[in-house]
Amino acid sequence: MLSPIAWRTPPRHYGPWEQFASLLTEGLVAAGHDVTLFATADSITSARLRATAPCGWSEDATIDAKVAECLHIASVFESAREFDVIHNGFDFLPLTYSNLVSTPVVTTIHGFSSDRIIPVYKRYDGVGAYVSISDADRHPDLHYAATIHHGIDIDRFAIHSSPGEHLLFFGRIHPDKGTAHAIEVARRCGRRLDIAGIIQDQKYFDDEVAPHVDGDLVRYIGPVDASDRAEILGAAHALLHLIDFDEPFGYSVVEAMACGTPVIANSRGSMGELISHGVTGFLVDDIDSAVTAVAAAGRLDRPAIAELAAERFTVSAMIDKYVKVYRDVIGSRK
C-alpha cells in the first residue's frame, strides 16, 4: 500500500488521501490480508510499516517534498517482487514505474489536480488498473476497473444527543470549497457559522473569511483532530458544502451524514452520488436555494440519515470491492 507522505498515515487532522490509505490498510489487515504500508515513519498501522521519510513534509519544513517523494516511491518498486499487487494511492508519479516491474499496480485516482497530468494516466492506461472514487470523476479518455466510494469507520460517528442550531463549514479553506459562500448563507439565515479546517489559501482567508470572523456569529475553530470530528460534525444543524469545483468525493459529507447531520451541497461533482436529495440533505445551485434548504434541513430525519450512511459507506464494503479488483488484475497479469 503506497500512501502519500504529505502527512502521517492516518492524518492527525487534514489528509484525505492518507486517511483513505489508512482505512483501506487497516480494513485489509482485519480481513486477514498480508499488507505492507509504505508511509511516513511516524505512521500508525497494524500492517508492516516501511518508511524513508521520518514524517510528513507538510509537517516539517526541512524536508524537501520532491526528494522525499522520489525516495518513497522508489522504495516500493525496488521491492515489488515481494508483493502480489501494489496499490498506488499516491497519484500519477508512481505510474511511471509500473512498466518496469512485473507486479500489477492498482491506482486509486483521487481526482485530477490539472489537465496537465492527464497524459501520464493516458500513457499507462491498461498497464495496471484504475479505480475512480466516484462516477462523476471518471475521465472519458481513461478505462476503469471499478468505481469504489470511500468507506469510513462508521463506529467512530454517532448521532449527537443535542445538535445545535448553528451551521458548519468543514474542510480546507480555499476558493474551491466555498467558505465565503457558507458565510453568506449563515448571515442570511441569522445562524452562527463554525468554520473548521486548514487554511490552504492564505490570501483567500485574509480577504474573504477573516474579516467576518468575530468569534460570535462566525467562528474559526481551526483544524480538527480525528478524535473530535464526530462531535463537531454531529453538533451542527447542517453542514454547508457549497463547493465551486467538481469534487471527486467528500469525506466530511459522508461523515456528517454518519452523524445524522444533513448536508447542503452545491450540485457538482460527486455530490449527487453521495447525497439523497430531500432525505440525507439537499443539492442546491445557488445561495438562495441554499438558504431555503437550511430551514428544510431541520425537518429531515437524523436517525434515517445516519442509517443510510452506515449502509452505503462502510469500510467493509470498500474492502470487498478492492479485493475483487486485486484478484482481477493479478489474474489478468498471470
mmCIF file of C-alpha atoms in Angstrom:
data_model
loop_
_atom_site.group_PDB
_atom_site.id
_atom_site.type_symbol
_atom_site.label_atom_id
_atom_site.label_comp_id
_atom_site.label_asym_id
_atom_site.label_seq_id
_atom_site.Cartn_x
_atom_site.Cartn_y
_atom_site.Cartn_z
ATOM 1 C CA MET A 1 0.000 0.000 0.000
ATOM 2 C CA LEU A 2 1.627 3.211 -1.190
ATOM 3 C CA SER A 3 0.363 6.155 0.838
ATOM 4 C CA PRO A 4 1.241 9.806 0.225
ATOM 5 C CA ILE A 5 3.717 11.389 2.626
ATOM 6 C CA ALA A 6 2.436 14.955 2.871
ATOM 7 C CA TRP A 7 1.019 13.904 6.237
ATOM 8 C CA ARG A 8 1.187 10.999 8.618
ATOM 9 C CA THR A 9 -0.978 7.941 7.913
ATOM 10 C CA PRO A 10 -3.571 8.267 9.378
ATOM 11 C CA PRO A 11 -3.507 12.068 9.408
ATOM 12 C CA ARG A 12 -3.738 13.966 12.664
ATOM 13 C CA HIS A 13 -6.257 16.379 11.132
ATOM 14 C CA TYR A 14 -6.271 17.083 7.378
ATOM 15 C CA GLY A 15 -5.057 14.494 4.857
ATOM 16 C CA PRO A 16 -7.859 12.750 2.918
ATOM 17 C CA TRP A 17 -5.520 10.604 0.804
ATOM 18 C CA GLU A 18 -3.636 9.443 3.887
ATOM 19 C CA GLN A 19 -6.971 8.812 5.601
ATOM 20 C CA PHE A 20 -8.031 6.626 2.683
ATOM 21 C CA ALA A 21 -4.762 4.665 2.770
ATOM 22 C CA SER A 22 -5.136 4.068 6.498
ATOM 23 C CA LEU A 23 -8.755 2.928 6.362
ATOM 24 C CA LEU A 24 -8.038 0.595 3.445
ATOM 25 C CA THR A 25 -4.878 -0.819 5.016
ATOM 26 C CA GLU A 26 -6.431 -1.465 8.415
ATOM 27 C CA GLY A 27 -9.518 -2.969 6.810
ATOM 28 C CA LEU A 28 -7.433 -5.337 4.684
ATOM 29 C CA VAL A 29 -5.379 -6.445 7.676
ATOM 30 C CA ALA A 30 -8.550 -7.027 9.708
ATOM 31 C CA ALA A 31 -9.887 -9.146 6.846
ATOM 32 C CA GLY A 32 -6.814 -11.374 7.041
ATOM 33 C CA HIS A 33 -4.702 -9.984 4.190
ATOM 34 C CA ASP A 34 -0.931 -9.563 4.409
ATOM 35 C CA VAL A 35 -0.250 -5.854 3.927
ATOM 36 C CA THR A 36 2.857 -3.677 3.933
ATOM 37 C CA LEU A 37 2.194 0.039 4.267
ATOM 38 C CA PHE A 38 4.685 2.456 2.730
ATOM 39 C CA ALA A 39 4.173 5.721 4.603
ATOM 40 C CA THR A 40 5.970 8.103 6.948
ATOM 41 C CA ALA A 41 7.941 6.595 9.839
ATOM 42 C CA ASP A 42 5.582 8.108 12.413
ATOM 43 C CA SER A 43 2.539 6.442 10.839
ATOM 44 C CA ILE A 44 0.313 4.195 12.931
ATOM 45 C CA THR A 45 -0.731 0.852 11.460
ATOM 46 C CA SER A 46 -1.359 -2.793 12.200
ATOM 47 C CA ALA A 47 0.345 -3.667 8.896
ATOM 48 C CA ARG A 48 4.098 -3.867 8.378
ATOM 49 C CA LEU A 49 5.416 -0.333 8.006
ATOM 50 C CA ARG A 50 8.211 0.737 5.696
ATOM 51 C CA ALA A 51 9.370 4.319 5.594
ATOM 52 C CA THR A 52 12.018 6.501 4.021
ATOM 53 C CA ALA A 53 10.649 9.785 5.401
ATOM 54 C CA PRO A 54 10.557 10.424 9.173
ATOM 55 C CA CYS A 55 7.332 12.416 8.972
ATOM 56 C CA GLY A 56 5.126 14.253 6.511
ATOM 57 C CA TRP A 57 6.813 17.006 4.519
ATOM 58 C CA SER A 58 3.861 19.281 5.308
ATOM 59 C CA GLU A 59 4.752 18.929 8.982
ATOM 60 C CA ASP A 60 8.496 19.526 8.689
ATOM 61 C CA ALA A 61 9.798 22.434 6.610
ATOM 62 C CA THR A 62 13.295 20.918 6.499
ATOM 63 C CA ILE A 63 12.095 18.064 4.273
ATOM 64 C CA ASP A 64 12.310 18.608 0.518
ATOM 65 C CA ALA A 65 8.983 17.249 -0.725
ATOM 66 C CA LYS A 66 10.184 16.201 -4.162
ATOM 67 C CA VAL A 67 13.250 14.380 -2.844
ATOM 68 C CA ALA A 68 11.253 12.645 -0.117
ATOM 69 C CA GLU A 69 8.555 11.535 -2.545
ATOM 70 C CA CYS A 70 11.049 10.174 -5.088
ATOM 71 C CA LEU A 71 12.800 8.065 -2.453
ATOM 72 C CA HIS A 72 9.439 6.960 -1.062
ATOM 73 C CA ILE A 73 8.077 5.758 -4.405
ATOM 74 C CA ALA A 74 11.338 4.090 -5.379
ATOM 75 C CA SER A 75 11.359 2.049 -2.175
ATOM 76 C CA VAL A 76 8.061 0.431 -3.146
ATOM 77 C CA PHE A 77 9.022 -0.541 -6.671
ATOM 78 C CA GLU A 78 12.511 -1.694 -5.708
ATOM 79 C CA SER A 79 10.817 -4.343 -3.552
ATOM 80 C CA ALA A 80 7.972 -5.078 -5.997
ATOM 81 C CA ARG A 81 8.827 -8.798 -6.235
ATOM 82 C CA GLU A 82 7.762 -9.252 -2.620
ATOM 83 C CA PHE A 83 4.128 -8.399 -3.364
ATOM 84 C CA ASP A 84 1.206 -9.807 -5.315
ATOM 85 C CA VAL A 85 -0.086 -6.336 -6.051
ATOM 86 C CA ILE A 86 0.962 -2.740 -5.442
ATOM 87 C CA HIS A 87 -1.841 -0.347 -4.550
ATOM 88 C CA ASN A 88 -0.929 3.173 -5.566
ATOM 89 C CA GLY A 89 -2.813 5.763 -3.539
ATOM 90 C CA PHE A 90 -0.217 8.409 -4.286
ATOM 91 C CA ASP A 91 -1.218 9.998 -7.636
ATOM 92 C CA PHE A 92 0.307 9.862 -11.109
ATOM 93 C CA LEU A 93 4.093 9.708 -10.480
ATOM 94 C CA PRO A 94 4.228 6.019 -9.408
ATOM 95 C CA LEU A 95 2.643 5.071 -12.729
ATOM 96 C CA THR A 96 5.939 5.863 -14.442
ATOM 97 C CA TYR A 97 7.469 2.887 -12.590
ATOM 98 C CA SER A 98 4.663 0.446 -13.361
ATOM 99 C CA ASN A 99 6.027 -0.876 -16.666
ATOM 100 C CA LEU A 100 9.375 -1.610 -15.035
ATOM 101 C CA VAL A 101 8.050 -4.321 -12.702
ATOM 102 C CA SER A 102 6.017 -7.493 -13.187
ATOM 103 C CA THR A 103 3.869 -6.850 -10.098
ATOM 104 C CA PRO A 104 0.485 -5.401 -11.148
ATOM 105 C CA VAL A 105 -0.372 -1.904 -9.960
ATOM 106 C CA VAL A 106 -3.828 -0.748 -8.893
ATOM 107 C CA THR A 107 -4.176 3.039 -8.809
ATOM 108 C CA THR A 108 -6.907 4.888 -6.978
ATOM 109 C CA ILE A 109 -7.394 8.196 -8.793
ATOM 110 C CA HIS A 110 -8.361 10.785 -6.199
ATOM 111 C CA GLY A 111 -9.141 13.399 -8.818
ATOM 112 C CA PHE A 112 -7.155 15.393 -11.337
ATOM 113 C CA SER A 113 -5.336 18.428 -9.995
ATOM 114 C CA SER A 114 -4.847 19.679 -13.548
ATOM 115 C CA ASP A 115 -5.390 18.603 -17.142
ATOM 116 C CA ARG A 116 -1.603 18.655 -17.443
ATOM 117 C CA ILE A 117 -1.312 15.348 -15.572
ATOM 118 C CA ILE A 118 -3.764 13.501 -17.834
ATOM 119 C CA PRO A 119 -1.045 12.439 -20.355
ATOM 120 C CA VAL A 120 0.593 10.303 -17.648
ATOM 121 C CA TYR A 121 -2.667 8.497 -16.942
ATOM 122 C CA LYS A 122 -3.225 8.004 -20.668
ATOM 123 C CA ARG A 123 0.291 6.638 -21.165
ATOM 124 C CA TYR A 124 -0.203 3.915 -18.531
ATOM 125 C CA ASP A 125 -3.878 3.236 -19.122
ATOM 126 C CA GLY A 126 -4.231 -0.549 -19.205
ATOM 127 C CA VAL A 127 -0.822 -1.300 -17.678
ATOM 128 C CA GLY A 128 -2.480 -1.889 -14.317
ATOM 129 C CA ALA A 129 -5.967 -0.922 -13.176
ATOM 130 C CA TYR A 130 -7.549 2.430 -12.400
ATOM 131 C CA VAL A 131 -10.219 2.895 -9.743
ATOM 132 C CA SER A 132 -12.302 6.066 -9.610
ATOM 133 C CA ILE A 133 -13.716 7.282 -6.308
ATOM 134 C CA SER A 134 -16.946 8.448 -7.951
ATOM 135 C CA ASP A 135 -18.585 8.045 -11.333
ATOM 136 C CA ALA A 136 -18.568 11.820 -11.683
ATOM 137 C CA ASP A 137 -14.780 11.901 -11.566
ATOM 138 C CA ARG A 138 -14.156 9.473 -14.431
ATOM 139 C CA HIS A 139 -12.143 10.891 -17.315
ATOM 140 C CA PRO A 140 -13.658 9.999 -20.699
ATOM 141 C CA ASP A 141 -10.281 9.027 -22.180
ATOM 142 C CA LEU A 142 -9.392 6.502 -19.484
ATOM 143 C CA HIS A 143 -10.521 2.951 -18.727
ATOM 144 C CA TYR A 144 -11.512 1.957 -15.215
ATOM 145 C CA ALA A 145 -11.705 -1.356 -13.376
ATOM 146 C CA ALA A 146 -14.318 -0.014 -10.934
ATOM 147 C CA THR A 147 -15.786 2.947 -9.154
ATOM 148 C CA ILE A 148 -15.406 2.489 -5.405
ATOM 149 C CA HIS A 149 -16.687 5.097 -2.997
ATOM 150 C CA HIS A 150 -14.580 5.619 0.096
ATOM 151 C CA GLY A 151 -15.686 3.855 3.242
ATOM 152 C CA ILE A 152 -15.455 5.370 6.704
ATOM 153 C CA ASP A 153 -15.169 3.887 10.185
ATOM 154 C CA ILE A 154 -18.877 4.116 10.936
ATOM 155 C CA ASP A 155 -18.346 3.181 14.596
ATOM 156 C CA ARG A 156 -16.487 6.451 15.167
ATOM 157 C CA PHE A 157 -19.559 8.506 14.273
ATOM 158 C CA ALA A 158 -22.903 8.704 16.052
ATOM 159 C CA ILE A 159 -25.980 10.899 16.266
ATOM 160 C CA HIS A 160 -25.386 13.830 18.576
ATOM 161 C CA SER A 161 -27.581 13.869 21.667
ATOM 162 C CA SER A 162 -28.362 17.587 21.352
ATOM 163 C CA PRO A 163 -27.433 19.124 17.985
ATOM 164 C CA GLY A 164 -27.395 22.913 17.873
ATOM 165 C CA GLU A 165 -28.920 25.482 15.555
ATOM 166 C CA HIS A 166 -25.601 26.620 14.079
ATOM 167 C CA LEU A 167 -24.207 25.780 10.651
ATOM 168 C CA LEU A 168 -20.840 24.238 9.885
ATOM 169 C CA PHE A 169 -18.191 24.581 7.208
ATOM 170 C CA PHE A 170 -15.742 21.681 7.438
ATOM 171 C CA GLY A 171 -12.821 21.407 5.033
ATOM 172 C CA ARG A 172 -9.775 23.154 3.641
ATOM 173 C CA ILE A 173 -10.209 26.901 3.374
ATOM 174 C CA HIS A 174 -9.819 27.549 -0.325
ATOM 175 C CA PRO A 175 -11.968 29.217 -3.006
ATOM 176 C CA ASP A 176 -12.862 25.770 -4.413
ATOM 177 C CA LYS A 177 -14.524 24.830 -1.146
ATOM 178 C CA GLY A 178 -16.832 27.831 -0.898
ATOM 179 C CA THR A 179 -16.059 29.062 2.604
ATOM 180 C CA ALA A 180 -17.224 32.571 1.701
ATOM 181 C CA HIS A 181 -20.488 31.164 0.328
ATOM 182 C CA ALA A 182 -21.092 29.435 3.657
ATOM 183 C CA ILE A 183 -20.542 32.718 5.495
ATOM 184 C CA GLU A 184 -23.109 34.459 3.283
ATOM 185 C CA VAL A 185 -25.702 31.695 3.732
ATOM 186 C CA ALA A 186 -25.291 31.727 7.511
ATOM 187 C CA ARG A 187 -25.601 35.532 7.566
ATOM 188 C CA ARG A 188 -28.826 35.446 5.579
ATOM 189 C CA CYS A 189 -30.216 32.699 7.800
ATOM 190 C CA GLY A 190 -29.269 34.514 11.006
ATOM 191 C CA ARG A 191 -27.368 31.495 12.265
ATOM 192 C CA ARG A 192 -23.885 31.113 13.684
ATOM 193 C CA LEU A 193 -21.305 29.538 11.399
ATOM 194 C CA ASP A 194 -18.417 27.437 12.675
ATOM 195 C CA ILE A 195 -15.513 27.079 10.250
ATOM 196 C CA ALA A 196 -13.222 24.081 10.707
ATOM 197 C CA GLY A 197 -10.221 23.192 8.592
ATOM 198 C CA ILE A 198 -6.729 24.083 7.487
ATOM 199 C CA ILE A 199 -6.025 27.353 5.693
ATOM 200 C CA GLN A 200 -4.865 26.257 2.258
ATOM 201 C CA ASP A 201 -5.144 29.665 0.570
ATOM 202 C CA GLN A 202 -3.938 32.365 2.964
ATOM 203 C CA LYS A 203 -4.935 35.296 0.724
ATOM 204 C CA TYR A 204 -8.466 33.924 0.337
ATOM 205 C CA PHE A 205 -8.703 33.506 4.097
ATOM 206 C CA ASP A 206 -7.382 37.015 4.752
ATOM 207 C CA ASP A 207 -9.631 38.677 2.163
ATOM 208 C CA GLU A 208 -12.847 36.659 2.171
ATOM 209 C CA VAL A 209 -13.042 34.874 5.521
ATOM 210 C CA ALA A 210 -11.092 36.616 8.289
ATOM 211 C CA PRO A 211 -12.991 39.943 8.066
ATOM 212 C CA HIS A 212 -16.183 38.100 9.027
ATOM 213 C CA VAL A 213 -14.724 36.080 11.892
ATOM 214 C CA ASP A 214 -15.920 37.756 15.071
ATOM 215 C CA GLY A 215 -15.919 34.820 17.483
ATOM 216 C CA ASP A 216 -19.675 35.144 17.823
ATOM 217 C CA LEU A 217 -21.641 34.791 14.566
ATOM 218 C CA VAL A 218 -18.655 33.438 12.647
ATOM 219 C CA ARG A 219 -16.090 31.325 14.468
ATOM 220 C CA TYR A 220 -12.902 29.837 13.065
ATOM 221 C CA ILE A 221 -12.026 26.783 15.153
ATOM 222 C CA GLY A 222 -9.016 25.647 13.112
ATOM 223 C CA PRO A 223 -8.043 22.133 12.024
ATOM 224 C CA VAL A 224 -9.940 19.370 13.808
ATOM 225 C CA ASP A 225 -8.235 16.264 15.169
ATOM 226 C CA ALA A 226 -9.667 12.908 14.159
ATOM 227 C CA SER A 227 -10.939 12.334 17.700
ATOM 228 C CA ASP A 228 -13.075 15.492 17.548
ATOM 229 C CA ARG A 229 -14.597 15.087 14.079
ATOM 230 C CA ALA A 230 -17.764 13.328 15.246
ATOM 231 C CA GLU A 231 -18.516 15.941 17.901
ATOM 232 C CA ILE A 232 -18.001 18.885 15.534
ATOM 233 C CA LEU A 233 -19.937 17.325 12.650
ATOM 234 C CA GLY A 234 -22.733 15.906 14.781
ATOM 235 C CA ALA A 235 -23.426 19.089 16.737
ATOM 236 C CA ALA A 236 -24.361 21.206 13.707
ATOM 237 C CA HIS A 237 -27.817 21.906 12.329
ATOM 238 C CA ALA A 238 -26.400 21.241 8.859
ATOM 239 C CA LEU A 239 -23.104 21.034 7.015
ATOM 240 C CA LEU A 240 -22.651 23.623 4.247
ATOM 241 C CA HIS A 241 -20.621 22.191 1.369
ATOM 242 C CA LEU A 242 -21.045 24.909 -1.255
ATOM 243 C CA ILE A 243 -18.177 23.877 -3.493
ATOM 244 C CA ASP A 244 -17.009 25.788 -6.562
ATOM 245 C CA PHE A 245 -15.460 22.794 -8.311
ATOM 246 C CA ASP A 246 -16.448 19.260 -9.293
ATOM 247 C CA GLU A 247 -15.315 17.471 -6.153
ATOM 248 C CA PRO A 248 -14.408 13.792 -6.680
ATOM 249 C CA PHE A 249 -15.601 12.797 -3.187
ATOM 250 C CA GLY A 250 -16.130 14.430 0.179
ATOM 251 C CA TYR A 251 -15.174 12.715 3.425
ATOM 252 C CA SER A 252 -16.803 15.423 5.547
ATOM 253 C CA VAL A 253 -20.051 14.975 3.611
ATOM 254 C CA VAL A 254 -20.240 11.263 4.373
ATOM 255 C CA GLU A 255 -19.010 11.677 7.948
ATOM 256 C CA ALA A 256 -21.615 14.362 8.652
ATOM 257 C CA MET A 257 -24.355 12.082 7.365
ATOM 258 C CA ALA A 258 -22.995 9.263 9.548
ATOM 259 C CA CYS A 259 -23.688 11.604 12.473
ATOM 260 C CA GLY A 260 -27.212 12.230 11.188
ATOM 261 C CA THR A 261 -26.329 15.784 10.155
ATOM 262 C CA PRO A 262 -27.943 16.938 6.881
ATOM 263 C CA VAL A 263 -25.638 18.201 4.166
ATOM 264 C CA ILE A 264 -26.425 21.144 1.921
ATOM 265 C CA ALA A 265 -24.129 20.985 -1.096
ATOM 266 C CA ASN A 266 -23.805 22.591 -4.481
ATOM 267 C CA SER A 267 -24.893 20.063 -7.073
ATOM 268 C CA ARG A 268 -21.457 19.492 -8.573
ATOM 269 C CA GLY A 269 -19.088 16.566 -8.981
ATOM 270 C CA SER A 270 -19.858 13.564 -6.802
ATOM 271 C CA MET A 271 -22.411 15.270 -4.573
ATOM 272 C CA GLY A 272 -25.341 13.694 -6.410
ATOM 273 C CA GLU A 273 -23.843 10.249 -5.732
ATOM 274 C CA LEU A 274 -23.326 10.878 -2.024
ATOM 275 C CA ILE A 275 -26.426 12.859 -1.050
ATOM 276 C CA SER A 276 -30.001 11.669 -1.438
ATOM 277 C CA HIS A 277 -31.815 14.927 -2.137
ATOM 278 C CA GLY A 278 -34.558 15.599 0.399
ATOM 279 C CA VAL A 279 -33.544 12.596 2.504
ATOM 280 C CA THR A 280 -29.938 12.999 3.680
ATOM 281 C CA GLY A 281 -29.591 16.612 2.628
ATOM 282 C CA PHE A 282 -30.142 18.942 -0.285
ATOM 283 C CA LEU A 283 -28.461 19.571 -3.629
ATOM 284 C CA VAL A 284 -28.572 23.271 -4.440
ATOM 285 C CA ASP A 285 -27.460 25.561 -7.251
ATOM 286 C CA ASP A 286 -27.036 28.976 -5.642
ATOM 287 C CA ILE A 287 -27.078 30.973 -2.427
ATOM 288 C CA ASP A 288 -30.851 31.465 -2.499
ATOM 289 C CA SER A 289 -31.600 27.744 -2.713
ATOM 290 C CA ALA A 290 -29.032 27.029 -0.011
ATOM 291 C CA VAL A 291 -30.757 29.490 2.326
ATOM 292 C CA THR A 292 -34.087 27.792 1.666
ATOM 293 C CA ALA A 293 -32.521 24.387 2.324
ATOM 294 C CA VAL A 294 -31.233 25.429 5.754
ATOM 295 C CA ALA A 295 -34.765 25.702 7.134
ATOM 296 C CA ALA A 296 -35.854 22.484 5.406
ATOM 297 C CA ALA A 297 -32.880 20.597 6.873
ATOM 298 C CA GLY A 298 -34.491 20.761 10.288
ATOM 299 C CA ARG A 299 -37.349 18.584 9.043
ATOM 300 C CA LEU A 300 -35.127 15.714 7.935
ATOM 301 C CA ASP A 301 -34.914 12.507 9.955
ATOM 302 C CA ARG A 302 -31.440 12.453 11.508
ATOM 303 C CA PRO A 303 -31.540 8.763 12.533
ATOM 304 C CA ALA A 304 -32.562 7.859 8.970
ATOM 305 C CA ILE A 305 -29.672 9.915 7.582
ATOM 306 C CA ALA A 306 -27.192 8.078 9.804
ATOM 307 C CA GLU A 307 -28.706 4.722 8.902
ATOM 308 C CA LEU A 308 -28.382 5.334 5.183
ATOM 309 C CA ALA A 309 -24.758 6.463 5.577
ATOM 310 C CA ALA A 310 -23.995 3.320 7.575
ATOM 311 C CA GLU A 311 -25.470 1.177 4.817
ATOM 312 C CA ARG A 312 -23.638 2.835 1.931
ATOM 313 C CA PHE A 313 -20.221 3.927 3.144
ATOM 314 C CA THR A 314 -18.686 1.151 5.201
ATOM 315 C CA VAL A 315 -15.042 0.148 5.174
ATOM 316 C CA SER A 316 -16.042 -3.497 4.757
ATOM 317 C CA ALA A 317 -17.898 -2.762 1.512
ATOM 318 C CA MET A 318 -14.906 -0.796 0.247
ATOM 319 C CA ILE A 319 -12.554 -3.660 1.152
ATOM 320 C CA ASP A 320 -14.647 -6.264 -0.666
ATOM 321 C CA LYS A 321 -14.682 -4.189 -3.846
ATOM 322 C CA TYR A 322 -10.950 -3.536 -3.800
ATOM 323 C CA VAL A 323 -10.135 -7.195 -3.155
ATOM 324 C CA LYS A 324 -12.127 -8.070 -6.265
ATOM 325 C CA VAL A 325 -10.085 -5.562 -8.281
ATOM 326 C CA TYR A 326 -6.859 -7.014 -6.850
ATOM 327 C CA ARG A 327 -7.851 -10.549 -7.790
ATOM 328 C CA ASP A 328 -8.883 -9.486 -11.273
ATOM 329 C CA VAL A 329 -5.669 -7.612 -12.002
ATOM 330 C CA ILE A 330 -3.492 -10.413 -10.583
ATOM 331 C CA GLY A 331 -5.351 -12.949 -12.698
ATOM 332 C CA SER A 332 -5.068 -10.774 -15.774
ATOM 333 C CA ARG A 333 -1.310 -10.283 -15.325
ATOM 334 C CA LYS A 334 -0.767 -14.035 -14.958
#
